Coordinates of C-alpha atoms in Angstrom, one line a residue:
X1 CA 0.0 -0.3 -0.1
X2 CA 2.6 2.4 -1.2
X3 CA 0.9 5.3 -2.2
X4 CA 1.1 9.0 -1.8
X5 CA -1.2 10.1 1.0
X6 CA -1.5 13.6 -0.9
X7 CA -3.5 11.7 -3.8
X8 CA -6.8 13.6 -3.7
X9 CA -8.6 10.2 -4.4
X10 CA -7.7 8.9 -0.8
X11 CA -10.5 9.5 1.7
X12 CA -9.1 8.2 4.7
X13 CA -5.7 6.3 5.7
X14 CA -4.3 4.9 8.9
X15 CA -1.2 2.9 10.1
X16 CA -0.6 1.7 13.4
X17 CA -2.3 -0.7 15.9
X18 CA -5.8 -1.7 14.9
X19 CA -7.2 -1.1 18.6
X20 CA -11.3 -1.3 18.9
X21 CA -11.6 2.2 20.0
X22 CA -9.5 3.4 17.1
X23 CA -11.5 1.6 14.5
X24 CA -14.7 2.6 16.1
X25 CA -13.9 6.4 15.6
X26 CA -12.7 5.7 12.1
X27 CA -15.5 3.7 11.3
X28 CA -18.2 6.6 12.5
X29 CA -16.1 9.0 10.1
X30 CA -16.3 6.8 7.1
X31 CA -20.1 6.5 8.0
X32 CA -20.4 10.5 7.8
X33 CA -18.6 10.5 4.5
X34 CA -20.9 8.4 2.9
X35 CA -24.3 9.1 5.0
X36 CA -25.8 10.7 1.8
X37 CA -25.7 7.1 -0.2
X38 CA -27.0 4.8 2.4
X39 CA -26.5 1.5 0.3
X40 CA -22.6 2.4 -0.3
X41 CA -22.3 3.6 3.4
X42 CA -23.5 0.5 4.6
X43 CA -21.4 -1.8 2.6
X44 CA -18.2 0.1 3.5
X45 CA -18.6 0.2 7.0
X46 CA -19.4 -3.6 7.2
X47 CA -16.2 -4.2 4.8
X48 CA -14.3 -1.9 6.7
X49 CA -14.7 -3.6 10.2
X50 CA -14.4 -7.0 8.3
X51 CA -10.8 -6.0 6.8
X52 CA -9.5 -4.4 9.8
X53 CA -10.7 -7.1 12.3
X54 CA -8.7 -9.4 10.2
X55 CA -5.5 -7.3 11.0
X56 CA -6.5 -6.7 14.4
X57 CA -6.7 -10.6 15.0
X58 CA -4.1 -12.0 12.8
X59 CA -1.2 -9.6 12.1
X60 CA 2.1 -10.8 12.9
X61 CA 3.1 -7.3 14.0
X62 CA 1.5 -6.4 17.4
X63 CA 1.6 -3.2 19.9
X64 CA 2.8 -3.9 23.1
X65 CA -0.3 -2.4 24.9
X66 CA -1.8 -5.2 26.6
X67 CA -5.2 -3.9 27.6
X68 CA -6.7 -4.9 24.2
X69 CA -8.0 -8.3 23.4
X70 CA -6.5 -7.7 19.8
X71 CA -3.6 -5.9 19.2
X72 CA -2.7 -6.2 15.5
X73 CA -0.5 -3.3 13.9
X74 CA -1.1 -2.7 10.1
X75 CA -2.7 0.0 7.8
X76 CA -5.6 0.7 5.5
X77 CA -6.6 3.1 3.4
X78 CA -9.8 4.3 1.7
X79 CA -9.7 5.5 -2.0
X80 CA -12.5 7.0 -4.2
X81 CA -12.2 6.4 -7.9
X82 CA -14.8 7.2 -10.5
X83 CA -18.1 5.2 -9.4
X84 CA -16.3 2.8 -6.8
X85 CA -14.5 2.9 -3.5
X86 CA -11.6 0.8 -2.5
X87 CA -10.9 -0.5 0.9
X88 CA -7.3 -1.5 1.4
X89 CA -5.7 -3.2 4.3
X90 CA -2.0 -4.5 4.7
X91 CA -0.4 -6.3 7.5
X92 CA 2.5 -8.6 8.2
X93 CA 2.1 -12.5 7.9
X94 CA 4.1 -15.5 8.0
X95 CA 5.3 -16.6 4.7
X96 CA 3.5 -19.9 4.9
X97 CA 0.1 -18.0 5.3
X98 CA 0.4 -15.9 1.8
X99 CA -0.3 -18.6 -0.6
X100 CA -3.2 -20.1 1.3
X101 CA -4.9 -16.4 1.8
X102 CA -4.1 -15.8 -1.8
X103 CA -5.9 -19.2 -2.8
X104 CA -8.9 -18.2 -0.5
X105 CA -9.5 -14.7 -2.4
X106 CA -9.0 -16.7 -5.8
X107 CA -11.3 -19.3 -4.8
X108 CA -14.1 -16.4 -3.7
X109 CA -13.8 -14.6 -6.7
X110 CA -15.1 -17.5 -8.9
X111 CA -18.0 -17.9 -6.8
X112 CA -21.7 -16.3 -6.8
X113 CA -23.0 -14.3 -4.2
X114 CA -25.4 -17.4 -3.5
X115 CA -22.7 -19.7 -3.6
X116 CA -20.5 -17.7 -1.0
X117 CA -23.7 -17.7 1.3
X118 CA -23.9 -21.3 1.3
X119 CA -20.1 -22.0 1.5
X120 CA -20.0 -19.5 4.5
X121 CA -22.5 -21.7 6.2
X122 CA -20.6 -24.8 5.5
X123 CA -17.2 -23.2 6.8
X124 CA -18.6 -22.0 9.9
X125 CA -19.2 -25.5 11.1
X126 CA -16.5 -27.2 13.0
X127 CA -14.3 -29.5 11.0
X128 CA -12.3 -32.2 12.7
X129 CA -8.5 -31.1 12.6
X130 CA -9.3 -28.0 11.0
X131 CA -7.0 -25.0 12.1
X132 CA -8.9 -21.3 12.5
X133 CA -10.9 -20.6 10.0
X134 CA -11.8 -17.1 11.0
X135 CA -9.6 -15.3 8.5
X136 CA -11.3 -17.5 5.8
X137 CA -14.9 -16.8 6.9
X138 CA -14.0 -12.8 6.9
X139 CA -12.9 -13.2 3.1
X140 CA -16.0 -14.8 2.4
X141 CA -17.9 -12.3 4.0
X142 CA -15.9 -9.7 2.2
X143 CA -17.0 -11.0 -0.9
X144 CA -20.6 -11.3 -0.1
X145 CA -20.8 -7.5 1.0
X146 CA -18.9 -6.1 -1.9
X147 CA -20.1 -8.0 -4.6
X148 CA -16.8 -7.3 -6.8
X149 CA -13.9 -9.2 -7.1
X150 CA -11.3 -9.2 -4.3
X151 CA -7.8 -8.4 -5.1
X152 CA -4.8 -9.1 -3.1
X153 CA -0.9 -8.8 -3.2
X154 CA 1.4 -10.8 -1.4
X155 CA 5.0 -9.2 -0.8
X156 CA 7.8 -10.9 0.4
X157 CA 9.9 -9.0 3.1
X158 CA 12.1 -11.4 4.5
X159 CA 12.4 -15.6 4.9
X160 CA 9.8 -15.5 7.5
X161 CA 7.3 -12.9 6.7
X162 CA 5.4 -11.1 3.9
X163 CA 3.2 -8.2 3.5
X164 CA -0.6 -9.2 2.5
X165 CA -2.5 -6.6 1.2
X166 CA -6.4 -7.0 0.3
X167 CA -8.6 -4.9 -1.4
X168 CA -12.5 -4.7 -1.3
X169 CA -14.3 -2.6 -3.9
X170 CA -17.6 -1.3 -3.8
X171 CA -19.9 0.3 -6.3
X172 CA -21.2 3.5 -5.4
X173 CA -25.0 3.6 -5.5

């Protein structure tokens, strides 16, 4: 997410710990920005929290403030471009998780909204020997809400870690 903040299309950007009180205020501000477009506003708000919750819970980089349940560190950006709004989050992940997350996005992009709803129900059921599927459920939800393809970028930064960026798009209605 190496973008010039001076870009006039960027409506909101943040980098740091994803604490619930910070996210709540930024989410409220996002709602205010799009209150004249209720459908767009609702989608953006829901996507904002789905994306930022994944960073808060799953980022390998964490804050050392121990009063919060989740302390993931990352960045997000809201950019308006024509008739779409893009919400992007980036955070540090383990290299071995990168291909898994990229595959999740690819799989979800091939499904219809109805297929995603059915699949979300299947994935919510406990599965034997399954690792935490929370991030996957979140990505499914992002696909359902946005009704557009999810973009993701994986950038290796060391032999252990990568930066994972995910972008959800909302058509302005």
